[in-house]
């Protein structure tokens, strides 16, 4: 997967299916955490640590990003098999 951007707007692209989604900076960070962990709970913990915030303050963002990725057919829980 490729996550690229210009600071304000980021694009996550699956090079195999060529599906993509535009993300803001915070959503891009959440997507990175989902890709790295392939688990929503672990992604929440990682993003909270990265941002220096509590898990309760980032949980909704991670869930929202996971749902947005699922809408375009990208599944972080697949862990590099059929999805992220």
Coordinates of C-alpha atoms in Angstrom, one line a residue:
X1 CA 0.0 0.0 0.0
X2 CA 1.1 3.5 -0.7
X3 CA 0.2 6.4 1.6
X4 CA 1.3 9.7 0.1
X5 CA 0.4 13.3 0.6
X6 CA 1.3 16.9 0.7
X7 CA 0.8 17.6 4.4
X8 CA -2.9 18.5 4.4
X9 CA -4.4 15.8 2.1
X10 CA -3.2 12.2 1.8
X11 CA -4.1 9.4 -0.5
X12 CA -4.0 5.7 0.5
X13 CA -3.7 3.5 -2.6
X14 CA -3.9 -0.3 -3.0
X15 CA -1.4 -0.9 -5.9
X16 CA -3.0 -4.3 -6.8
X17 CA -6.7 -3.2 -7.1
X18 CA -5.8 0.5 -7.7
X19 CA -8.5 1.4 -5.2
X20 CA -7.8 4.5 -3.2
X21 CA -9.2 6.9 -0.7
X22 CA -8.4 10.6 0.2
X23 CA -7.6 11.3 3.8
X24 CA -6.8 14.3 6.0
X25 CA -3.6 14.2 8.1
X26 CA -5.2 12.7 11.3
X27 CA -7.1 10.1 9.2
X28 CA -3.8 9.2 7.4
X29 CA -2.1 8.7 10.7
X30 CA -5.0 6.4 11.8
X31 CA -4.8 4.5 8.6
X32 CA -1.0 4.0 9.1
X33 CA -1.8 2.6 12.5
X34 CA -4.4 0.3 11.1
X35 CA -2.0 -0.9 8.5
X36 CA 0.8 -1.5 11.0
X37 CA -1.3 -3.4 13.5
X38 CA -4.2 -4.9 11.4
X39 CA -6.2 -4.6 14.6
X40 CA -8.5 -1.7 15.6
X41 CA -7.8 -1.9 19.3
X42 CA -4.0 -2.0 18.7
X43 CA -4.3 0.9 16.2
X44 CA -6.1 3.0 18.8
X45 CA -3.3 2.4 21.3
X46 CA -0.6 3.1 18.7
X47 CA -2.3 6.3 17.5
X48 CA -2.8 7.5 21.0
X49 CA 0.9 7.0 21.8
X50 CA 1.9 8.7 18.6
X51 CA -0.2 11.7 19.3
X52 CA 0.4 11.8 23.0
X53 CA -3.3 11.5 23.8
X54 CA -5.6 9.2 25.6
X55 CA -7.1 6.2 23.8
X56 CA -10.6 7.5 24.3
X57 CA -9.8 10.6 22.3
X58 CA -8.7 8.7 19.2
X59 CA -10.9 5.6 19.2
X60 CA -13.7 7.2 17.2
X61 CA -11.3 8.4 14.6
X62 CA -9.7 5.0 14.1
X63 CA -13.2 3.4 13.9
X64 CA -14.3 6.0 11.3
X65 CA -11.2 5.4 9.2
X66 CA -11.6 1.7 9.3
X67 CA -15.2 2.1 8.1
X68 CA -14.2 4.4 5.3
X69 CA -11.5 2.0 4.2
X70 CA -14.1 -0.9 4.3
X71 CA -16.4 1.1 2.0
X72 CA -13.8 1.1 -0.7
X73 CA -12.9 -2.5 -0.1
X74 CA -9.8 -2.1 2.0
X75 CA -9.8 -4.3 5.2
X76 CA -7.1 -3.6 7.8
X77 CA -8.1 -6.7 9.7
X78 CA -7.1 -8.9 6.7
X79 CA -3.5 -8.1 7.6
X80 CA -2.0 -8.0 4.2
X81 CA -4.0 -10.9 2.7
X82 CA -7.1 -9.6 0.9
X83 CA -6.9 -6.2 2.5
X84 CA -4.4 -4.0 4.2

